Each structure stands twice: as structure tokens, then as C-alpha cells.
PDB file of C-alpha atoms in Angstrom:
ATOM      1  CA  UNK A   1     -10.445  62.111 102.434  1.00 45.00           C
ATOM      2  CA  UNK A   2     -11.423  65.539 102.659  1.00 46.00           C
ATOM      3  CA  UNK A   3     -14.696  66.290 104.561  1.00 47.00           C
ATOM      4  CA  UNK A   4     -17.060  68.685 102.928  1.00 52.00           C
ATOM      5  CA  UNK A   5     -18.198  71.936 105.357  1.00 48.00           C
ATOM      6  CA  UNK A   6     -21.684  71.385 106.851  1.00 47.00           C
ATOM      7  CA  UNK A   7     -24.230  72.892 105.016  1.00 46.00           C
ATOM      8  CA  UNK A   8     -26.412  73.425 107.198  1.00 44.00           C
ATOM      9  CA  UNK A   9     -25.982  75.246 111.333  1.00 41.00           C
ATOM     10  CA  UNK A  10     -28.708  74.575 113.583  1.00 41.00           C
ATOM     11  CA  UNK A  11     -28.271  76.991 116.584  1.00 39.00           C
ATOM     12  CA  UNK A  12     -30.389  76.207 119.800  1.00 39.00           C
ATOM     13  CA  UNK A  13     -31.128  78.600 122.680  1.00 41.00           C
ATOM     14  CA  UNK A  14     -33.206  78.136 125.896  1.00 42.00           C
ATOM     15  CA  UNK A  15     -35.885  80.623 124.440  1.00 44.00           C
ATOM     16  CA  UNK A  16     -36.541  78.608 121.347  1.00 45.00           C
ATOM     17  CA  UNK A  17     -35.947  75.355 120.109  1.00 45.00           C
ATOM     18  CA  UNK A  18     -36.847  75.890 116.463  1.00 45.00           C
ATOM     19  CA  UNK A  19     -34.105  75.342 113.448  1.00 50.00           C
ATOM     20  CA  UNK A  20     -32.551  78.005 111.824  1.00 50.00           C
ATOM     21  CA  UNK A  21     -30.960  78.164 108.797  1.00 55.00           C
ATOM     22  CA  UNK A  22     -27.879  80.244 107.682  1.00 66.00           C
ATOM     23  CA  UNK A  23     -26.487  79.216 103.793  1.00 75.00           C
ATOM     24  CA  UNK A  24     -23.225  79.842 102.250  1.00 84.00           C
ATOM     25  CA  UNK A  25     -21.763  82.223 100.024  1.00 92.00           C
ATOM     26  CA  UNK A  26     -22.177  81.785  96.853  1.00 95.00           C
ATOM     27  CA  UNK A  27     -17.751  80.551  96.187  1.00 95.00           C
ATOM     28  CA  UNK A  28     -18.167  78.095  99.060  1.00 95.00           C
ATOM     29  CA  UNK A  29     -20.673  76.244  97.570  1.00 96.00           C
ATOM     30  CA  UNK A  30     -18.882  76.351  94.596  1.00 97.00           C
ATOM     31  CA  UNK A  31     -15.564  74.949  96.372  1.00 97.00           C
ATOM     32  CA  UNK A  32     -17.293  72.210  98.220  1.00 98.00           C
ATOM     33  CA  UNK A  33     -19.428  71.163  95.227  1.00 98.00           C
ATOM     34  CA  UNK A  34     -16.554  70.509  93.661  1.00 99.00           C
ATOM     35  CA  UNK A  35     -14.586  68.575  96.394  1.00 98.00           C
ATOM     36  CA  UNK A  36     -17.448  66.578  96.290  1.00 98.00           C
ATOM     37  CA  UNK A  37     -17.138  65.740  92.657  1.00 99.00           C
ATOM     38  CA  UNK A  38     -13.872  65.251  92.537  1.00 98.00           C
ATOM     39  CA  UNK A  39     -14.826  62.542  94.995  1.00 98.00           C
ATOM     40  CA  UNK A  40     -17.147  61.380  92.645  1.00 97.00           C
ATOM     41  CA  UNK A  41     -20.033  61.787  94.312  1.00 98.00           C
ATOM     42  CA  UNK A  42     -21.596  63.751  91.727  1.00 98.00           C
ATOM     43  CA  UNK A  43     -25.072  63.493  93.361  1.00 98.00           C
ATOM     44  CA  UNK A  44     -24.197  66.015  96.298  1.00 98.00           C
ATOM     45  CA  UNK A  45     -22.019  67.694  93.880  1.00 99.00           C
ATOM     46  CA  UNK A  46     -25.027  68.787  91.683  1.00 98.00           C
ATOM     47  CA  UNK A  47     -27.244  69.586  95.049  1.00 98.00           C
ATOM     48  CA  UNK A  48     -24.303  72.437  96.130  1.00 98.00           C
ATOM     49  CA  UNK A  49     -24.193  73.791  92.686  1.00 98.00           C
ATOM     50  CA  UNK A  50     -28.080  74.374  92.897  1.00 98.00           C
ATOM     51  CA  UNK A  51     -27.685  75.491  96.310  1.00 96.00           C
ATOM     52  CA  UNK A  52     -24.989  78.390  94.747  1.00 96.00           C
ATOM     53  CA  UNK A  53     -27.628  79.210  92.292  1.00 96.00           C
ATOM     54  CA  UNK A  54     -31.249  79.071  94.253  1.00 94.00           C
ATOM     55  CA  UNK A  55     -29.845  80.171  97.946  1.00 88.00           C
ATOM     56  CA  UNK A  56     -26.951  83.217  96.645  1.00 85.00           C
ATOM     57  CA  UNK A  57     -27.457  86.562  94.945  1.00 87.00           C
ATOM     58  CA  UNK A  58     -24.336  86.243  93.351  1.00 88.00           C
ATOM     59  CA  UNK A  59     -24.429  88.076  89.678  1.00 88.00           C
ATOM     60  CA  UNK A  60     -22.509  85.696  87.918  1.00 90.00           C
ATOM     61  CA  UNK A  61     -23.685  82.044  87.738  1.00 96.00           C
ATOM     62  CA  UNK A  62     -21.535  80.709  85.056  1.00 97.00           C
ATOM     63  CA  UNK A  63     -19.145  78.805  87.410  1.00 97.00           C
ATOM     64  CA  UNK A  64     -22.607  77.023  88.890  1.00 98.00           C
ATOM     65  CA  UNK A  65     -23.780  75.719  85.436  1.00 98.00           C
ATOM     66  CA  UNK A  66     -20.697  75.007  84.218  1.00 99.00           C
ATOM     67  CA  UNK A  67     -20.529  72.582  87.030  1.00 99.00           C
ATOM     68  CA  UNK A  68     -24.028  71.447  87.030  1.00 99.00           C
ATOM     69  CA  UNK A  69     -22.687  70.464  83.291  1.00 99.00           C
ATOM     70  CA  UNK A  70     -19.885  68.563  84.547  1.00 99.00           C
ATOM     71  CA  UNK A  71     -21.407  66.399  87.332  1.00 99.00           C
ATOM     72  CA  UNK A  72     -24.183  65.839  84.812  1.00 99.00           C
ATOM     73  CA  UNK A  73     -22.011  64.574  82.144  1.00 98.00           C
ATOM     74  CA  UNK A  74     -19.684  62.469  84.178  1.00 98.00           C
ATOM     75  CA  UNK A  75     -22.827  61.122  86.360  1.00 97.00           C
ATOM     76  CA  UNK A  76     -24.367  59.872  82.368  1.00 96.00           C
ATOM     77  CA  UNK A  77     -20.885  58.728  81.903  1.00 93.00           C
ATOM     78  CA  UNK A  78     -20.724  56.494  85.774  1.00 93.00           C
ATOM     79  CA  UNK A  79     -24.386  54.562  83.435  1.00 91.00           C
ATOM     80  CA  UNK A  80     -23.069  52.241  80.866  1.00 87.00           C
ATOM     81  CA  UNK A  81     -24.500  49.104  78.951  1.00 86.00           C
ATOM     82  CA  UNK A  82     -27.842  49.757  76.759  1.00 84.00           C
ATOM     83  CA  UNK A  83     -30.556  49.629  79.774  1.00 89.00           C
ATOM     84  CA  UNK A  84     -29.207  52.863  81.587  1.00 91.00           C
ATOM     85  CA  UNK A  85     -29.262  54.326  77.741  1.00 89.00           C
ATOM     86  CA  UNK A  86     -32.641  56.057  78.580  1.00 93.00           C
ATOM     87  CA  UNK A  87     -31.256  57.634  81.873  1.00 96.00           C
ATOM     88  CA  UNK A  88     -28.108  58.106  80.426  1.00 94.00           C
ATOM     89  CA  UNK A  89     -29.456  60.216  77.333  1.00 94.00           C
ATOM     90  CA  UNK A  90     -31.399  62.646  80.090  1.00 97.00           C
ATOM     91  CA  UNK A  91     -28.411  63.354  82.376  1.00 98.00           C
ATOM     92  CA  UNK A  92     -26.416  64.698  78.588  1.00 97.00           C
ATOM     93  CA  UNK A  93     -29.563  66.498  78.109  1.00 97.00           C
ATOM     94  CA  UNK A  94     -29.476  67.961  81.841  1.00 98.00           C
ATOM     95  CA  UNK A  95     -25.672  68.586  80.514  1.00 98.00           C
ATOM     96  CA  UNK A  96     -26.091  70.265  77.529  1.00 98.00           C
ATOM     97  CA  UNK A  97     -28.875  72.646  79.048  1.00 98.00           C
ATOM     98  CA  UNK A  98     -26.579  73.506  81.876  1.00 99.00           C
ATOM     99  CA  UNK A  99     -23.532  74.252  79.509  1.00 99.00           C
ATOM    100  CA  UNK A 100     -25.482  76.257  77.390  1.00 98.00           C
ATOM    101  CA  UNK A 101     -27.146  78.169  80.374  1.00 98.00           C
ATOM    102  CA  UNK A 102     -23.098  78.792  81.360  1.00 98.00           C
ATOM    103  CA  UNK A 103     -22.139  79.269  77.788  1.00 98.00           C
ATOM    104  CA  UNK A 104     -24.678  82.270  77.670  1.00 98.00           C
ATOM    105  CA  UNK A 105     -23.069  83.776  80.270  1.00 97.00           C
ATOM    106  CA  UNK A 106     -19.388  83.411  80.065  1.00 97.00           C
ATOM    107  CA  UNK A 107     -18.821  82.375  75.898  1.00 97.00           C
ATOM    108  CA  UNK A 108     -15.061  82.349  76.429  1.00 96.00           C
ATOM    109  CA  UNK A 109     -14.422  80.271  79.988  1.00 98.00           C
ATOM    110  CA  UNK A 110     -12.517  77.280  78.666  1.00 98.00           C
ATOM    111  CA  UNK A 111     -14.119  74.755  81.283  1.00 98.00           C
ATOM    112  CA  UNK A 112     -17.255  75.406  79.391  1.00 98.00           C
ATOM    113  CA  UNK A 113     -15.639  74.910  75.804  1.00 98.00           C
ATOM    114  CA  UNK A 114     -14.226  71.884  77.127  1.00 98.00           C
ATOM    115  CA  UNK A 115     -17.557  70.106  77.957  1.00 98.00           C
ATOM    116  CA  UNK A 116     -19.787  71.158  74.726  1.00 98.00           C
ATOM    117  CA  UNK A 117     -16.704  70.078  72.508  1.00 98.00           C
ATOM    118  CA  UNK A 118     -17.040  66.731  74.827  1.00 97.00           C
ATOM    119  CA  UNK A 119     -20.811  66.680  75.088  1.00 96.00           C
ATOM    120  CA  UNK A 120     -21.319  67.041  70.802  1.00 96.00           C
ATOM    121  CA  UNK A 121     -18.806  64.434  70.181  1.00 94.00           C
ATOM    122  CA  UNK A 122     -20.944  62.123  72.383  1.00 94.00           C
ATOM    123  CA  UNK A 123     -24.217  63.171  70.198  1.00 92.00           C
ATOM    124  CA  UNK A 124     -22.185  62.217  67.274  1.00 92.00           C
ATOM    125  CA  UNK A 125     -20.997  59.143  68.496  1.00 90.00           C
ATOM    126  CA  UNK A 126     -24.161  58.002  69.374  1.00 89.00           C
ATOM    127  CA  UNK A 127     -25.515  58.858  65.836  1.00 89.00           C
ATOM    128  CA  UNK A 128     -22.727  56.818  64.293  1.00 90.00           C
ATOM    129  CA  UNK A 129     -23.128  54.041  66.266  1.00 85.00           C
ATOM    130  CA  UNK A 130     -27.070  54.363  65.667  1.00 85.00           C
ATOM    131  CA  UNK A 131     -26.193  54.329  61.459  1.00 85.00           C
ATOM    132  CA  UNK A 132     -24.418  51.142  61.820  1.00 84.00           C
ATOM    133  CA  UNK A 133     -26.399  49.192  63.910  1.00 83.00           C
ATOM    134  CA  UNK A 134     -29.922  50.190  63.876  1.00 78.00           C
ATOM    135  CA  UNK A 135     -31.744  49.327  60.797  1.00 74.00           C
ATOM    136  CA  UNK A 136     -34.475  51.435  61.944  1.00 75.00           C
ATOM    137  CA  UNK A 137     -32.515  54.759  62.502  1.00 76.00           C
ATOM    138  CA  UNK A 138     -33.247  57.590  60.207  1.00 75.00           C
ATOM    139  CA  UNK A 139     -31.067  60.266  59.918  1.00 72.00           C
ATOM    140  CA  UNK A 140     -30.681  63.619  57.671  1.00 71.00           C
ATOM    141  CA  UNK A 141     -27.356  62.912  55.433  1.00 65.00           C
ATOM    142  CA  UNK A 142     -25.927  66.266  57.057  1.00 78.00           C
ATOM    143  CA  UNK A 143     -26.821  65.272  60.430  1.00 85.00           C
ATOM    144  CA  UNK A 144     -23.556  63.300  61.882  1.00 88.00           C
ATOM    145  CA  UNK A 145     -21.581  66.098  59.938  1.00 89.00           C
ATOM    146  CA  UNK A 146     -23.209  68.801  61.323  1.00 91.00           C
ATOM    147  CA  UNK A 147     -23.209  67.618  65.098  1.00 91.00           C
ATOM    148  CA  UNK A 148     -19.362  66.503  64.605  1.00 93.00           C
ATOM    149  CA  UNK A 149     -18.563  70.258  62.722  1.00 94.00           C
ATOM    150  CA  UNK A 150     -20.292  71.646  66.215  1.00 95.00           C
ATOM    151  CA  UNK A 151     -17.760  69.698  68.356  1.00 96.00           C
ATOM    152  CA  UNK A 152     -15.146  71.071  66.172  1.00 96.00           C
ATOM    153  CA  UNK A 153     -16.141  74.942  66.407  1.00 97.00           C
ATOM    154  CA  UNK A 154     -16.733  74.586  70.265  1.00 98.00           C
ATOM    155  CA  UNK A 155     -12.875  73.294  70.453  1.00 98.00           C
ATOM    156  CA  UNK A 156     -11.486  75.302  67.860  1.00 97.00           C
ATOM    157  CA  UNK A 157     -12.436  78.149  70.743  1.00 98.00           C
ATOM    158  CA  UNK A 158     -11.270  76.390  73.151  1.00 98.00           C
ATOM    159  CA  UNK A 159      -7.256  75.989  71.263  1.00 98.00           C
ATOM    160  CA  UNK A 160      -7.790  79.552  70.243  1.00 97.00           C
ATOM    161  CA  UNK A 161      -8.322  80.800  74.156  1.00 95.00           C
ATOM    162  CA  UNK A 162      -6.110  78.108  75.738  1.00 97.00           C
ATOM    163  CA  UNK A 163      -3.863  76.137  73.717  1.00 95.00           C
ATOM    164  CA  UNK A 164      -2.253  74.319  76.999  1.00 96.00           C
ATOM    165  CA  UNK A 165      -6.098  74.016  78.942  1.00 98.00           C
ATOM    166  CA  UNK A 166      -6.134  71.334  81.811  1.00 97.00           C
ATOM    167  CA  UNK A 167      -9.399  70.331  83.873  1.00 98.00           C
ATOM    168  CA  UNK A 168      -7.967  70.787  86.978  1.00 97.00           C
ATOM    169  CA  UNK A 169     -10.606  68.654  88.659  1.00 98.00           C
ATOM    170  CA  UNK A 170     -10.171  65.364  86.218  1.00 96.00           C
ATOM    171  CA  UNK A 171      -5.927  65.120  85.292  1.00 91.00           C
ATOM    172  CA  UNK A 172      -7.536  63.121  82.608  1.00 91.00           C
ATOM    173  CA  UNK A 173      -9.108  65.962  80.790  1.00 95.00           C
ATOM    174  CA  UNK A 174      -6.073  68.461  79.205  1.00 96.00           C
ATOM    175  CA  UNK A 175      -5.501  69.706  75.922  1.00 97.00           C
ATOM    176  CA  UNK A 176      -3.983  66.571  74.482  1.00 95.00           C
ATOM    177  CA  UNK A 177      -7.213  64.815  75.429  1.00 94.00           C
ATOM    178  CA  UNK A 178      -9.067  67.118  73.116  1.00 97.00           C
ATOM    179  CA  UNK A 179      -6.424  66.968  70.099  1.00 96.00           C
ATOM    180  CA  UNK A 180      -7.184  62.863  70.348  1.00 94.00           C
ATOM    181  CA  UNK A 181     -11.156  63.524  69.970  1.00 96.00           C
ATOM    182  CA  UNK A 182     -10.617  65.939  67.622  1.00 97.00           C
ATOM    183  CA  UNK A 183      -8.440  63.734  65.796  1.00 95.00           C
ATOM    184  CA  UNK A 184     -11.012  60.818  65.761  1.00 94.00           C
ATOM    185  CA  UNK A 185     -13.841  63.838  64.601  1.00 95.00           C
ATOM    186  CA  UNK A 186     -11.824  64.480  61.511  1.00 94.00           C
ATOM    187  CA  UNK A 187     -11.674  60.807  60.763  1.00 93.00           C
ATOM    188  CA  UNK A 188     -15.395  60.355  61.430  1.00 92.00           C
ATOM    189  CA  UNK A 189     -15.962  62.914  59.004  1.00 92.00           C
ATOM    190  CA  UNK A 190     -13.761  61.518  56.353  1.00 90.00           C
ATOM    191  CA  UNK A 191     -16.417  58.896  56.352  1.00 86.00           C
ATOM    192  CA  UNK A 192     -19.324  61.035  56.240  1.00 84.00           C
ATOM    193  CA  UNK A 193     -18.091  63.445  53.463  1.00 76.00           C
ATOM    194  CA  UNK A 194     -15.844  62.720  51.358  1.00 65.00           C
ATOM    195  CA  UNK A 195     -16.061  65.864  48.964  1.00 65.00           C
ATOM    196  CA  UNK A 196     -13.592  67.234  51.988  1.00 59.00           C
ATOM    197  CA  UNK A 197     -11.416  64.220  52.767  1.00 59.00           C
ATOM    198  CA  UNK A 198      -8.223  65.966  51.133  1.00 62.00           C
ATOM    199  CA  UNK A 199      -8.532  68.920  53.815  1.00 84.00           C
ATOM    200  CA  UNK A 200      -9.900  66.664  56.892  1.00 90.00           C
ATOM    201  CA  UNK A 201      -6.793  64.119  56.252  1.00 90.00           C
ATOM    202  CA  UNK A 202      -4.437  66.939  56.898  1.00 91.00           C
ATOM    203  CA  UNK A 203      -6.363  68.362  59.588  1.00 93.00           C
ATOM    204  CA  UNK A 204      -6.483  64.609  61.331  1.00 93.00           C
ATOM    205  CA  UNK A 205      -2.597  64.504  60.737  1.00 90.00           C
ATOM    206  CA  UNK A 206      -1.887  67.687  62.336  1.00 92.00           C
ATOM    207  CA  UNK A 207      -3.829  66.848  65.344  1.00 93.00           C
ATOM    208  CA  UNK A 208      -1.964  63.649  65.757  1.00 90.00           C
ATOM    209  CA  UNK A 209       1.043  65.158  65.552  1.00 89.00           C
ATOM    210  CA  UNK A 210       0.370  68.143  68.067  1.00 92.00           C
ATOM    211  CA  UNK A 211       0.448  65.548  70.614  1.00 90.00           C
ATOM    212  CA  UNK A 212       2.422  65.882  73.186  1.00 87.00           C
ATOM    213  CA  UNK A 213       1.803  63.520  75.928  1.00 82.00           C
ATOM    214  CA  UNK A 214       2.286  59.981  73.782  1.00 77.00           C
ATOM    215  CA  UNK A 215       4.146  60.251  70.333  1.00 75.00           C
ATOM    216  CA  UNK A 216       3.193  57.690  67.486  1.00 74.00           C
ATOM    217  CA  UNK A 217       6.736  57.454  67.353  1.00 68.00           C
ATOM    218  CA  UNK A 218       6.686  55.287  70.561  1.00 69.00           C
ATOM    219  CA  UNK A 219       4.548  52.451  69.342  1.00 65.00           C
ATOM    220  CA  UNK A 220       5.421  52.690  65.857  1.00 66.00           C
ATOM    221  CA  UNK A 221       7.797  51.734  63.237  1.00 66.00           C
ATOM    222  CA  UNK A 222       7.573  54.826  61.049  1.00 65.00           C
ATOM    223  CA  UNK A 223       9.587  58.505  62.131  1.00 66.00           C
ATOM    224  CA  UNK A 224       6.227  60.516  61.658  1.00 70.00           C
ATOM    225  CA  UNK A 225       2.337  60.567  60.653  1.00 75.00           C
ATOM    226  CA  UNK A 226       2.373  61.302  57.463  1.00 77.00           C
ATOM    227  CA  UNK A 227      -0.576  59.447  55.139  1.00 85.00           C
ATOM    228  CA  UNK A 228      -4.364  57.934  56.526  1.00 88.00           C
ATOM    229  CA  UNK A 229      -2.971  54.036  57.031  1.00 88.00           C
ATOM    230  CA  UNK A 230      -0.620  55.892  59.550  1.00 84.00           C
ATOM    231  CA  UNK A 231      -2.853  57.819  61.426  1.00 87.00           C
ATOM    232  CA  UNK A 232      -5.375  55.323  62.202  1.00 88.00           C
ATOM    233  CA  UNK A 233      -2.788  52.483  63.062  1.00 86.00           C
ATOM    234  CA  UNK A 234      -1.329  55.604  65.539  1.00 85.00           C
ATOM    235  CA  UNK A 235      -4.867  56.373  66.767  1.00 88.00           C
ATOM    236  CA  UNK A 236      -5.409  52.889  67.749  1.00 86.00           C
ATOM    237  CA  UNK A 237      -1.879  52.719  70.056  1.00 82.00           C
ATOM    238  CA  UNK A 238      -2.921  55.910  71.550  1.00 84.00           C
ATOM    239  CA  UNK A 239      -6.351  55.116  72.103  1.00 85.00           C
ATOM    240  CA  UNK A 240      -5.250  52.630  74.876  1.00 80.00           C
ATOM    241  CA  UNK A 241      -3.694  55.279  76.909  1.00 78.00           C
ATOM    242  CA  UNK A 242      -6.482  57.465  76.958  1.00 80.00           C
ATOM    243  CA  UNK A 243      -9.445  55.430  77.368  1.00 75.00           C
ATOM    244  CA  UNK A 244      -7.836  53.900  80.144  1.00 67.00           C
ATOM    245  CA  UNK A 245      -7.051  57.263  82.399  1.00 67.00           C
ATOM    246  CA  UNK A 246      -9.158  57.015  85.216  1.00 54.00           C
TER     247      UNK A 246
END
């Protein structure tokens, strides 16, 4: 396991005995913020990305938020069951702040992209889930739309700036990751307004078939996606596969 560098030096001398401090540059913490969170310990991770941005005069702090976004999101995602849903709903919103803080500052970094076209899916999600199941959930009729459109414009960026992206701190996060969601958005939205279904059916089939880590054709009988009964019976084989990267 790699060992994160000491934060902190403590030097000692025979005329004093008194701590001082000397910090990092501002890429150091940056590196070892993410070693940490790649070791999941997204706790220290998110104290070395303040550190970058409170303790450093550097004049770009997009990498820092975009990271503070990260360890937020995957820390909400380390809560589950309905009794962490409170604490789980303010790490997103630590998330979202942070992304948008980055987003502000670098509009184009595809990390960034990545985690708002994640971090509006979830809002969705959790609207959908709240339409079905809680009688006492009111919603606008535009509001799922609206917050799944947002995850689509944030990735349509993304495919625009980096059609083959890869997270390289998560192997589970690539392009293909975000062609599933996006696939699953258009089908959500098929739901939600119809007066577009035409359009979103061939958008969901495209997705589908652009692919390229697990093919339909692998778990399926038929040569190619080519109508709705085929894409959601090819959504659920792939589904496996992806929710289960870890």
C-alpha cells in the first residue's frame, strides 16, 4: 500500500522547542489527496484537497474542487439504505457546489464533465424514485425532464471534448460507463415525455450500440439493437456488468 508523504515537519533545535510548520505545494497535495482516495479513504482525501486550496497560492484551483467533488460524491455513494439518505443528500450537495466551483474555472476539463453528468443523473434518479413511491412528493411536470436534459448537456460536452475519456483514478468510470447512463437517461425520458419518444428511441439505440466494452450481441439472440423491446432487454444484460465494477 502506498504511504501518503507527511504533511506535516516538526523541526526541533536546542534553542527552541516550539513546532513549526512548513506545507506543501500546491501539486503535492493534489497527488497525495488523490492516493488517498484511490485508497478510499475519502475523508483525508477531502482534508489535502482543502489543504491545496486554504494553505497554496496556486492560481488555478480547478484540479482542488474537482476533487473535493469526487471524494464528496463517492463518500455519499460509500452511505446506502434510507437512514444515511439525509447525510447522503448533503455530501451530493457538498458535490455539486464543489463541481460547480471547478466548473467555473475550467468549463472544458473532462474530469469535471464527468461528475455533473454523474451527479444530475443521481438528482434525477432520486426524483423518479420519489414519483413512484412517495405519495406525498410533489413535483413540477418538467422537473425530472429538465434535471435528466442537464445530465445530458453536461455529457454531450464531455463526448464532444473526449470521446475515449477514462477516470484514471476509478477503471470503473470510462466513456462506455457514461454511454450506459446516458442510455438509461434517454429511456427515463421516454417515460416522462412522450411528445419526443420517436427522437429519444433513436438516441437510446445509438448509445447502446456505441458500446464498446460489452456488445448486446453477447447476451442476446438478435444481430443488433434495433427497436425499444431490444434495448431494454440489452440494458438489463449490461446492467450486471456495470453495477457490479468495483
Amino acid at each position: 500500500m502506498k504511504k501518503l508523504l507527511p504533511i506535516l515537519f516538526l523541526f526541533f533545535s536546542c534553542e527552541s522547542l516550539g513546532e513549526q510548520t512548513e506545507y506543501l505545494d500546491y501539486e503535492s497535495y493534489i497527488q497525495e489527496a488523490w492516493s488517498a482516495f484511490v485508497l478510499s479513504d475519502y475523508e483525508t482525501s477531502i482534508n489535502l484537497f482543502n489543504l491545496a486550496i486554504n494553505q497554496t497560492n496556486s492560481s488555478d484551483l480547478s484540479s482542488a474542487y474537482s476533487g473535493l467533488g469526487w471524494a464528496y460524491m463517492y463518500k455519499s455513494n460509500n452511505l446506502p439504505g434510507t437512514s444515511n439518505q439525509e447525510q447522503r443528500d448533503i455530501f451530493r450537495d457538498n458535490s455539486f457546489v464543489y463541481f460547480n466551483n471547478a466548473f467555473d474555472l475550467d468549463p472544458n476539463a473532462s474530469d469535471i464533465l464527468a461528475g455533473l453528468t454523474f451527479l444530475h443523473n443521481y438528482h434525477a434518479e432520486q426524483q423518479i424514485y420519489l414519483y413512484f413511491n412517495d405519495n406525498n412528493f410533489n413535483t413540477n411536470n418538467n422537473d425530472i425532464p429538465d434535471s435528466l436534459q442537464k445530465s445530458l448537456d453536461v455529457s454531450n460536452s464531455l463526448i464532444a471534448s473526449d470521446n475515449s475519456y477514462n477516470f484514471i483514478y476509478d477503471d470503473c468510470i470510462d466513456i462506455d460507463n457514461i454511454r450506459f447512463l446516458r442510455s438509461k437517461i434517454f429511456l427515463n425520458l421516454m417515460s416522462f415525455n412522450n411528445d419526443s419518444s420517436h427522437n429519444y428511441l433513436e438516441s437510446l439505440i445509438n448509445e447502446i450500440n456505441a458500446i464498446n466494452k460489452f456488445s448486446c450481441t453477447d447476451f442476446t439472440e438478435f444481430d443488433s439493437v434495433i427497436n425499444l423491446g431490444q434495448a431494454i432487454e440489452c440494458i438489463g444484460h449490461i446492467s450486471e456488468f456495470f453495477n457490479s465494477c468495483d
